[in-house]
Amino acid sequence: MAKTFSFKLVATDGRARRGVISMPRGEIRTPAFMPVGTGGTVKAMYMDQVRGVGADIILGNTYHLMLRPGAERVAKLGGLHEFARWPHPILTDSGGFQVMSLSKLRKLTEKGVTFRSHIDGSPYEMSPERSIEIQGLLDSDIQMQLDECTALPAKPTEIERAMELSLRWAERCKTAFGDQPGKAMFGIVQGGDSAVMRVRSAQALKAMELKGYALGGLAVGEPQAVMLEMLDITCPELPADRPRYLMGVGTPDDILKSVARGIDMFDCVMPTRAGRHGLAYTRRGKINLRNARHADDPRPLDEESDCPAARDYSRAYLHHLVRSQESLGAMLLTWNNLSYYQTLMQDIRAAIEAKAFETRAAEISEGWARGDIPAI
């Protein structure tokens, strides 16, 4: 295992990048999709299943874990890796997005943000320093700066104010993080849908010489075209020798198009949330198992899949589980979805290495467009 944090580019194909992040707890093959384990669990999955589908890293959430069970408690119990029985790399987000979107009676100042828990109304304070402290107590491997994420659309003056505040907070997070050779702190590019603000944010963060860079404030309701435009503008401003992480993204199509623009890391609740609501991601596109067409169908979701959930269970059985609200339905479809996402990432990595990414991306997209097999 590596003793320090490092990122190495293995291959490129156009702007698409194939790389490896090396850390003491393991390697992360990029482009990478990180299953979301918000409260120390990837919903409806065992951790050995998460590893089994091919995940190198999972995501935990500072806001949720500080509220319950509490960062200090997790630290006393050996840190999040021991607590959740995941010995591989963990990235924790700063909690900033959840503070802005979930908390009641929040108040934002230069110092940080005060807010009330969405669970019981208890008061809390979150400063850049406290966010890094909590992430340290959790013992996460990649820690994110505290930032202010503005919902779009927003006024230019509001976008600029939040972006500048996030830059000042990034400096404070960098100081609080200090020198941790086996770990990394990533800065977060903000700037809404403003090309000028995005470039200013990226250039200022680049000057801080951080170990990695994220793009935040996208996939928050704006059209895909706006997100992709911001990637086209921002990615060239970031250093080529550091990983680039697009936060909260996304659909398989979002991932393909973002990899084509130079993104290395992704996370999203979509595959797990969809699984709990009867939706399956497959090479034939998204399939709704609630639909009556599956009720008498003995065929599996995908006979060619390596995942038992997709290969070994009939659509009729999955339909029954979903319509009956059986827990196993959510478990099997989540397993299928995370397996599909990780298979997609492996496919992408192999295509980049073979200098065939554009061709393979078109083939994958054509498979989605053709749609599901005909009903019986």
Coordinates of N, CA, C and O in Angstrom, one line a residue, residues 122-282:
S122 N -32.0 20.5 17.3 CA -30.8 20.9 18.1 C -29.9 21.9 17.4 O -29.7 21.7 16.2
P123 N -29.4 22.9 18.1 CA -28.5 23.9 17.4 C -27.1 23.3 17.2 O -26.5 22.6 18.1
Y124 N -26.5 23.7 16.1 CA -25.1 23.3 15.8 C -24.4 24.5 15.1 O -25.0 25.4 14.6
E125 N -23.1 24.4 15.2 CA -22.2 25.4 14.5 C -21.3 24.6 13.5 O -20.7 23.6 13.9
M126 N -21.1 25.1 12.3 CA -20.2 24.5 11.4 C -19.3 25.6 10.8 O -19.8 26.4 10.0
S127 N -18.0 25.5 11.1 CA -17.1 26.4 10.5 C -16.2 25.6 9.6 O -16.2 24.3 9.7
P128 N -15.4 26.2 8.8 CA -14.4 25.4 8.0 C -13.5 24.5 8.9 O -13.3 23.4 8.5
E129 N -13.1 25.1 10.0 CA -12.2 24.3 10.9 C -12.9 23.1 11.5 O -12.4 22.0 11.6
R130 N -14.2 23.4 11.9 CA -15.0 22.3 12.5 C -15.3 21.2 11.5 O -15.3 20.0 11.8
S131 N -15.6 21.6 10.3 CA -15.8 20.6 9.2 C -14.6 19.7 9.0 O -14.7 18.4 9.0
I132 N -13.4 20.2 9.0 CA -12.2 19.4 8.8 C -12.0 18.6 10.1 O -11.5 17.5 10.0
E133 N -12.2 19.2 11.2 CA -12.1 18.4 12.5 C -13.0 17.2 12.5 O -12.5 16.1 12.9
I134 N -14.2 17.4 12.1 CA -15.2 16.2 12.1 C -14.7 15.2 11.1 O -14.7 14.0 11.4
Q135 N -14.3 15.6 9.9 CA -13.8 14.6 8.9 C -12.5 13.9 9.4 O -12.3 12.7 9.1
G136 N -11.7 14.6 10.2 CA -10.6 13.9 10.8 C -11.0 12.9 11.9 O -10.4 11.8 12.0
L137 N -12.0 13.3 12.7 CA -12.5 12.3 13.7 C -13.1 11.1 13.0 O -12.9 10.0 13.5
L138 N -13.7 11.3 11.9 CA -14.2 10.1 11.1 C -13.1 9.3 10.5 O -13.3 8.2 10.1
D139 N -11.9 9.9 10.4 CA -10.7 9.3 9.8 C -10.8 9.1 8.3 O -10.3 8.1 7.7
S140 N -11.5 10.0 7.6 CA -11.7 9.8 6.2 C -10.4 10.1 5.4 O -9.6 10.9 5.9
D141 N -10.3 9.5 4.3 CA -9.1 9.6 3.5 C -9.0 10.8 2.6 O -8.0 11.4 2.4
I142 N -10.2 11.2 2.0 CA -10.3 12.4 1.2 C -11.3 13.3 1.8 O -12.5 12.9 2.0
Q143 N -10.9 14.5 2.2 CA -11.8 15.4 2.9 C -12.0 16.6 2.1 O -11.2 17.1 1.4
M144 N -13.3 17.1 2.1 CA -13.7 18.2 1.3 C -13.8 19.5 2.1 O -14.1 19.5 3.2
Q145 N -13.4 20.6 1.4 CA -13.5 21.9 2.1 C -15.0 22.2 2.3 O -15.9 21.8 1.6
L146 N -15.2 23.0 3.3 CA -16.6 23.6 3.5 C -16.8 24.7 2.5 O -15.9 25.5 2.2
D147 N -18.0 24.6 1.8 CA -18.3 25.7 0.8 C -19.7 26.1 0.9 O -20.5 25.4 1.6
E148 N -20.1 27.1 0.2 CA -21.5 27.5 0.1 C -22.0 27.2 -1.3 O -21.4 27.7 -2.3
C149 N -22.9 26.3 -1.4 CA -23.5 25.9 -2.6 C -24.8 26.6 -2.9 O -25.7 26.5 -2.1
T150 N -24.8 27.4 -3.9 CA -26.0 28.2 -4.3 C -26.8 27.4 -5.3 O -26.3 26.8 -6.2
A151 N -28.1 27.4 -5.0 CA -29.1 26.8 -5.9 C -29.2 27.6 -7.2 O -29.2 28.9 -7.1
L152 N -29.4 27.0 -8.3 CA -29.6 27.7 -9.6 C -31.1 27.7 -9.9 O -31.7 26.7 -9.6
P153 N -31.6 28.7 -10.6 CA -30.9 29.9 -11.0 C -30.6 30.9 -9.8 O -31.4 30.8 -8.8
A154 N -29.6 31.7 -9.9 CA -29.3 32.7 -8.9 C -28.8 34.0 -9.5 O -28.3 33.9 -10.6
K155 N -28.9 35.1 -8.8 CA -28.4 36.3 -9.3 C -26.9 36.3 -9.4 O -26.2 35.7 -8.5
P156 N -26.3 37.0 -10.4 CA -24.8 37.1 -10.5 C -24.1 37.5 -9.2 O -23.1 37.0 -8.8
T157 N -24.7 38.5 -8.5 CA -24.1 39.0 -7.3 C -24.1 38.0 -6.2 O -23.1 37.9 -5.4
E158 N -25.1 37.2 -6.2 CA -25.2 36.1 -5.2 C -24.2 35.0 -5.5 O -23.6 34.4 -4.6
I159 N -24.1 34.6 -6.8 CA -23.1 33.6 -7.2 C -21.7 34.1 -6.8 O -20.9 33.3 -6.3
E160 N -21.4 35.3 -7.1 CA -20.1 35.8 -6.8 C -19.8 35.9 -5.3 O -18.7 35.5 -4.9
R161 N -20.8 36.3 -4.5 CA -20.6 36.4 -3.1 C -20.3 35.0 -2.5 O -19.3 34.8 -1.7
A162 N -21.1 34.0 -2.9 CA -20.9 32.6 -2.4 C -19.6 32.0 -2.9 O -18.9 31.3 -2.1
M163 N -19.2 32.3 -4.1 CA -17.9 31.8 -4.6 C -16.7 32.4 -3.9 O -15.8 31.6 -3.5
E164 N -16.8 33.7 -3.6 CA -15.7 34.3 -2.9 C -15.6 33.8 -1.5 O -14.5 33.6 -0.9
L165 N -16.7 33.6 -0.8 CA -16.8 33.1 0.5 C -16.2 31.7 0.6 O -15.4 31.3 1.4
S166 N -16.6 30.9 -0.4 CA -16.0 29.5 -0.5 C -14.5 29.5 -0.7 O -13.8 28.6 -0.1
L167 N -14.0 30.4 -1.4 CA -12.5 30.5 -1.6 C -11.8 30.8 -0.2 O -10.8 30.3 0.1
R168 N -12.4 31.8 0.5 CA -11.8 32.1 1.8 C -11.9 30.9 2.8 O -11.0 30.6 3.5
W169 N -13.0 30.2 2.7 CA -13.2 29.0 3.5 C -12.2 27.9 3.1 O -11.7 27.1 3.9
A170 N -11.9 27.8 1.8 CA -11.0 26.8 1.3 C -9.6 27.1 1.9 O -8.9 26.1 2.3
E171 N -9.2 28.3 2.0 CA -7.9 28.7 2.7 C -7.9 28.2 4.1 O -6.9 27.7 4.6
R172 N -9.0 28.5 4.8 CA -9.0 28.1 6.2 C -9.1 26.5 6.4 O -8.4 26.0 7.3
C173 N -9.7 25.9 5.5 CA -9.7 24.4 5.5 C -8.4 23.8 5.2 O -7.9 22.9 5.9
K174 N -7.6 24.4 4.3 CA -6.3 24.0 4.0 C -5.4 24.1 5.2 O -4.6 23.2 5.6
T175 N -5.5 25.2 5.9 CA -4.7 25.4 7.1 C -5.1 24.4 8.2 O -4.2 23.9 8.9
A176 N -6.4 24.2 8.4 CA -6.9 23.3 9.4 C -6.4 21.9 9.1 O -6.1 21.1 10.0
F177 N -6.4 21.5 7.8 CA -6.1 20.2 7.4 C -4.6 19.9 7.6 O -4.2 18.8 8.0
G178 N -3.8 20.9 7.4 CA -2.3 20.8 7.6 C -1.7 19.8 6.6 O -2.1 19.6 5.5
D179 N -0.7 19.1 7.1 CA 0.1 18.1 6.3 C -0.2 16.7 6.8 O 0.2 16.3 7.9
Q180 N -1.0 16.0 6.0 CA -1.4 14.6 6.3 C -1.0 13.8 5.1 O -1.7 13.6 4.2
P181 N 0.2 13.2 5.1 CA 0.8 12.6 3.9 C -0.1 11.5 3.2 O -0.1 11.4 2.0
G182 N -0.8 10.7 4.0 CA -1.6 9.6 3.5 C -3.0 10.0 3.1 O -3.8 9.2 2.6
K183 N -3.3 11.3 3.3 CA -4.7 11.8 3.0 C -4.7 13.0 2.1 O -3.6 13.5 1.8
A184 N -5.9 13.4 1.8 CA -6.0 14.6 0.9 C -7.2 15.5 1.3 O -8.2 15.0 1.8
M185 N -7.0 16.8 1.0 CA -8.1 17.7 1.1 C -8.4 18.2 -0.3 O -7.4 18.7 -1.0
F186 N -9.6 18.2 -0.8 CA -9.9 18.7 -2.1 C -10.6 20.1 -1.9 O -11.4 20.3 -1.0
G187 N -10.3 21.0 -2.8 CA -11.1 22.3 -2.9 C -12.2 22.1 -3.8 O -12.3 21.1 -4.6
I188 N -13.2 23.0 -3.7 CA -14.4 22.9 -4.5 C -14.6 24.1 -5.4 O -14.8 25.3 -4.8
V189 N -14.6 24.0 -6.7 CA -14.9 25.1 -7.6 C -16.4 25.4 -7.5 O -17.2 24.6 -7.7
Q190 N -16.7 26.7 -7.3 CA -18.0 27.2 -7.3 C -18.1 28.3 -8.4 O -17.2 28.5 -9.1
G191 N -19.3 28.9 -8.5 CA -19.5 29.9 -9.5 C -20.8 29.7 -10.3 O -20.9 30.4 -11.3
G192 N -21.6 28.8 -9.8 CA -22.9 28.7 -10.5 C -22.8 28.4 -12.0 O -22.0 27.6 -12.4
D193 N -23.6 29.1 -12.7 CA -23.6 29.0 -14.2 C -22.9 30.1 -14.9 O -23.1 30.4 -16.1
S194 N -22.0 30.8 -14.1 CA -21.2 31.9 -14.7 C -19.8 31.4 -15.1 O -19.0 30.9 -14.2
A195 N -19.5 31.5 -16.4 CA -18.2 31.1 -16.8 C -17.1 31.9 -16.2 O -16.0 31.4 -15.8
V196 N -17.3 33.2 -16.0 CA -16.3 34.1 -15.4 C -16.0 33.7 -14.0 O -14.9 33.6 -13.5
M197 N -17.1 33.4 -13.2 CA -16.9 33.0 -11.8 C -16.3 31.6 -11.7 O -15.4 31.4 -10.8
R198 N -16.6 30.7 -12.6 CA -16.0 29.4 -12.5 C -14.5 29.5 -12.8 O -13.7 28.8 -12.1
V199 N -14.1 30.3 -13.7 CA -12.7 30.4 -14.0 C -12.0 31.0 -12.9 O -10.9 30.6 -12.5
R200 N -12.5 32.1 -12.3 CA -11.9 32.8 -11.2 C -11.7 31.8 -10.0 O -10.7 31.7 -9.4
S201 N -12.8 31.0 -9.7 CA -12.7 30.1 -8.6 C -11.7 29.0 -8.9 O -10.8 28.7 -8.0
A202 N -11.6 28.4 -10.1 CA -10.7 27.4 -10.4 C -9.2 27.9 -10.3 O -8.4 27.2 -9.8
Q203 N -9.0 29.1 -10.8 CA -7.6 29.6 -10.8 C -7.2 29.9 -9.4 O -6.0 29.6 -9.0
A204 N -8.1 30.4 -8.5 CA -7.7 30.7 -7.1 C -7.4 29.4 -6.4 O -6.5 29.3 -5.6
L205 N -8.2 28.4 -6.6 CA -8.0 27.1 -5.9 C -6.7 26.4 -6.4 O -6.0 25.9 -5.7
K206 N -6.5 26.6 -7.7 CA -5.2 26.0 -8.3 C -4.0 26.6 -7.6 O -3.0 25.9 -7.3
A207 N -4.1 27.9 -7.3 CA -2.9 28.6 -6.7 C -2.7 28.1 -5.3 O -1.6 28.3 -4.7
M208 N -3.7 27.4 -4.7 CA -3.5 26.9 -3.3 C -2.8 25.6 -3.3 O -2.5 25.1 -2.2
E209 N -2.5 25.0 -4.5 CA -1.8 23.7 -4.6 C -2.4 22.6 -3.7 O -1.7 22.0 -2.9
L210 N -3.7 22.4 -3.9 CA -4.4 21.3 -3.2 C -4.1 20.0 -3.9 O -3.6 19.9 -5.0
K211 N -4.5 18.9 -3.2 CA -4.2 17.6 -3.8 C -5.3 17.1 -4.8 O -5.1 16.1 -5.5
G212 N -6.4 17.8 -4.8 CA -7.5 17.4 -5.7 C -8.5 18.5 -5.8 O -8.5 19.4 -4.9
Y213 N -9.3 18.5 -6.8 CA -10.2 19.6 -7.1 C -11.6 19.0 -7.5 O -11.7 18.1 -8.3
A214 N -12.6 19.6 -6.8 CA -14.0 19.2 -7.1 C -14.7 20.3 -7.8 O -14.4 21.5 -7.7
L215 N -15.8 20.0 -8.5 CA -16.7 20.9 -9.1 C -18.0 20.8 -8.4 O -18.6 19.7 -8.5
G216 N -18.4 21.8 -7.7 CA -19.7 21.8 -6.9 C -20.7 22.7 -7.5 O -20.4 23.4 -8.5
G217 N -21.9 22.6 -7.0 CA -23.0 23.5 -7.5 C -23.5 23.2 -8.8 O -24.1 24.1 -9.5
L218 N -23.2 22.0 -9.3 CA -23.8 21.5 -10.6 C -24.7 20.3 -10.3 O -24.7 19.8 -9.2
A219 N -25.5 19.9 -11.3 CA -26.5 18.9 -11.0 C -27.5 19.3 -9.9 O -27.8 18.5 -9.0
V220 N -27.8 20.6 -9.8 CA -28.7 21.1 -8.8 C -29.9 21.7 -9.4 O -30.5 22.6 -8.9
G221 N -30.3 21.1 -10.5 CA -31.5 21.6 -11.2 C -31.4 22.2 -12.5 O -32.3 22.4 -13.3
E222 N -30.1 22.6 -12.9 CA -29.9 23.2 -14.2 C -29.9 22.1 -15.3 O -29.7 20.9 -15.0
P223 N -30.2 22.5 -16.5 CA -30.1 21.6 -17.6 C -28.7 20.9 -17.8 O -27.7 21.5 -17.4
Q224 N -28.7 19.7 -18.3 CA -27.4 19.0 -18.5 C -26.5 19.9 -19.4 O -25.3 19.9 -19.1
A225 N -27.0 20.6 -20.4 CA -26.2 21.4 -21.3 C -25.4 22.5 -20.5 O -24.3 22.8 -20.9
V226 N -26.1 23.0 -19.5 CA -25.4 24.1 -18.7 C -24.2 23.4 -17.9 O -23.1 24.0 -17.8
M227 N -24.5 22.3 -17.3 CA -23.5 21.5 -16.6 C -22.3 21.2 -17.5 O -21.1 21.5 -17.1
L228 N -22.5 20.7 -18.6 CA -21.5 20.4 -19.6 C -20.7 21.6 -20.0 O -19.5 21.6 -20.2
E229 N -21.4 22.7 -20.2 CA -20.7 24.0 -20.6 C -19.7 24.4 -19.5 O -18.6 24.8 -19.8
M230 N -20.2 24.3 -18.2 CA -19.3 24.6 -17.1 C -18.1 23.7 -17.0 O -17.0 24.2 -16.7
L231 N -18.3 22.4 -17.4 CA -17.1 21.5 -17.4 C -16.2 21.9 -18.5 O -14.9 21.9 -18.3
D232 N -16.7 22.2 -19.7 CA -15.8 22.6 -20.8 C -15.0 23.8 -20.4 O -13.8 23.9 -20.9
I233 N -15.6 24.7 -19.7 CA -14.9 26.0 -19.3 C -13.9 25.7 -18.1 O -12.8 26.2 -18.1
T234 N -14.3 24.9 -17.2 CA -13.6 24.8 -15.9 C -12.4 23.8 -16.0 O -11.3 24.0 -15.5
C235 N -12.6 22.6 -16.5 CA -11.6 21.5 -16.5 C -10.3 22.0 -17.0 O -9.2 21.7 -16.5
P236 N -10.2 22.7 -18.2 CA -8.9 23.2 -18.6 C -8.2 24.1 -17.7 O -6.9 24.3 -17.8
E237 N -8.9 24.7 -16.7 CA -8.2 25.6 -15.8 C -7.6 24.8 -14.6 O -6.9 25.4 -13.8
L238 N -7.9 23.6 -14.5 CA -7.5 22.8 -13.3 C -6.2 22.0 -13.7 O -6.0 21.6 -14.9
P239 N -5.3 21.8 -12.7 CA -4.0 21.1 -13.1 C -4.3 19.7 -13.6 O -5.1 18.9 -13.0
A240 N -3.6 19.3 -14.6 CA -3.8 18.0 -15.2 C -3.3 16.8 -14.3 O -3.7 15.7 -14.5
D241 N -2.4 17.1 -13.4 CA -1.8 16.1 -12.5 C -2.6 15.9 -11.2 O -2.1 15.3 -10.3
R242 N -3.8 16.4 -11.1 CA -4.6 16.3 -9.9 C -6.0 15.7 -10.3 O -6.5 16.1 -11.4
P243 N -6.6 14.9 -9.4 CA -7.9 14.3 -9.7 C -9.0 15.4 -9.7 O -8.9 16.4 -9.0
R244 N -10.0 15.2 -10.6 CA -11.1 16.1 -10.7 C -12.4 15.4 -10.4 O -12.7 14.3 -11.0
Y245 N -13.2 15.9 -9.5 CA -14.3 15.2 -8.9 C -15.6 16.1 -9.2 O -15.6 17.2 -8.7
L246 N -16.5 15.5 -9.9 CA -17.8 16.2 -10.2 C -18.8 15.8 -9.1 O -19.3 14.6 -9.2
M247 N -19.2 16.6 -8.2 CA -20.0 16.2 -7.0 C -21.4 16.0 -7.4 O -22.1 16.8 -8.1
G248 N -22.0 14.9 -6.9 CA -23.4 14.7 -7.0 C -23.9 14.2 -8.4 O -25.1 14.3 -8.6
V249 N -23.0 13.8 -9.2 CA -23.4 13.4 -10.6 C -23.0 11.9 -10.8 O -21.9 11.5 -10.4
G250 N -23.9 11.2 -11.4 CA -25.2 11.5 -11.8 C -25.8 10.3 -12.6 O -25.6 9.2 -12.2
T251 N -26.5 10.6 -13.6 CA -27.0 9.5 -14.5 C -25.9 8.9 -15.3 O -24.8 9.5 -15.5
P252 N -26.1 7.7 -15.8 CA -25.0 7.1 -16.7 C -24.7 8.0 -17.8 O -23.5 8.1 -18.2
D253 N -25.6 8.7 -18.4 CA -25.4 9.6 -19.5 C -24.6 10.8 -19.1 O -23.6 11.2 -19.8
D254 N -24.9 11.3 -17.9 CA -24.1 12.4 -17.3 C -22.6 12.0 -17.2 O -21.7 12.7 -17.5
I255 N -22.4 10.8 -16.7 CA -21.1 10.2 -16.5 C -20.3 10.1 -17.8 O -19.2 10.6 -17.9
L256 N -20.9 9.5 -18.8 CA -20.2 9.4 -20.1 C -19.8 10.8 -20.6 O -18.6 11.0 -21.1
K257 N -20.7 11.7 -20.6 CA -20.4 13.0 -21.2 C -19.4 13.8 -20.3 O -18.6 14.6 -20.8
S258 N -19.4 13.6 -19.0 CA -18.5 14.3 -18.1 C -17.1 13.7 -18.2 O -16.1 14.4 -18.2
V259 N -17.0 12.4 -18.4 CA -15.7 11.7 -18.6 C -15.0 12.3 -19.9 O -13.8 12.6 -19.9
A260 N -15.9 12.5 -20.9 CA -15.4 13.0 -22.2 C -14.8 14.4 -22.0 O -14.0 14.8 -22.9
R261 N -15.1 15.1 -20.9 CA -14.6 16.4 -20.7 C -13.5 16.5 -19.6 O -13.1 17.6 -19.2
G262 N -13.1 15.3 -19.1 CA -11.9 15.3 -18.2 C -12.2 15.0 -16.8 O -11.3 15.3 -15.9
I263 N -13.4 14.6 -16.4 CA -13.7 14.3 -15.0 C -13.3 12.9 -14.6 O -13.4 11.9 -15.4
D264 N -12.8 12.8 -13.4 CA -12.2 11.5 -12.9 C -13.0 10.8 -11.8 O -12.9 9.6 -11.6
M265 N -13.9 11.6 -11.1 CA -14.6 11.0 -10.0 C -16.0 11.5 -9.9 O -16.3 12.6 -10.2
F266 N -16.9 10.6 -9.5 CA -18.3 10.9 -9.4 C -18.9 10.3 -8.1 O -18.4 9.3 -7.6
D267 N -20.0 10.8 -7.7 CA -20.9 10.2 -6.7 C -22.3 10.6 -6.9 O -22.5 11.7 -7.5
C268 N -23.2 9.8 -6.6 CA -24.6 10.1 -6.7 C -25.5 9.1 -5.9 O -25.2 7.9 -5.9
V269 N -26.6 9.6 -5.4 CA -27.5 8.7 -4.7 C -28.4 8.0 -5.7 O -29.2 7.1 -5.3
M270 N -28.4 8.4 -7.0 CA -29.3 7.9 -7.9 C -29.4 6.3 -8.0 O -30.6 5.8 -8.0
P271 N -28.3 5.6 -8.1 CA -28.5 4.1 -8.3 C -29.1 3.5 -7.0 O -29.9 2.5 -7.2
T272 N -28.8 4.0 -5.8 CA -29.3 3.4 -4.6 C -30.8 3.8 -4.4 O -31.7 3.0 -4.1
R273 N -31.0 5.1 -4.7 CA -32.4 5.6 -4.5 C -33.4 4.9 -5.5 O -34.5 4.6 -5.2
A274 N -32.9 4.8 -6.8 CA -33.7 4.2 -7.8 C -34.0 2.8 -7.4 O -35.2 2.3 -7.6
G275 N -33.0 2.0 -6.9 CA -33.3 0.7 -6.5 C -34.3 0.5 -5.4 O -35.1 -0.5 -5.5
R276 N -34.4 1.5 -4.5 CA -35.5 1.4 -3.5 C -36.8 1.8 -4.0 O -37.8 1.7 -3.3
H277 N -36.9 2.3 -5.3 CA -38.2 2.7 -5.8 C -38.5 1.9 -7.1 O -39.3 2.3 -7.9
G278 N -37.9 0.7 -7.2 CA -38.3 -0.2 -8.3 C -37.7 0.1 -9.6 O -38.2 -0.5 -10.6
L279 N -36.7 0.8 -9.7 CA -36.1 1.2 -11.0 C -34.7 0.5 -11.1 O -33.9 0.6 -10.2
A280 N -34.5 -0.1 -12.3 CA -33.2 -0.8 -12.5 C -32.5 -0.1 -13.7 O -33.0 0.2 -14.7
Y281 N -31.1 0.1 -13.4 CA -30.3 0.6 -14.5 C -29.6 -0.6 -15.2 O -29.1 -1.5 -14.5
T282 N -29.7 -0.6 -16.5 CA -29.2 -1.7 -17.3 C -28.5 -1.2 -18.6 O -28.7 0.0 -18.9

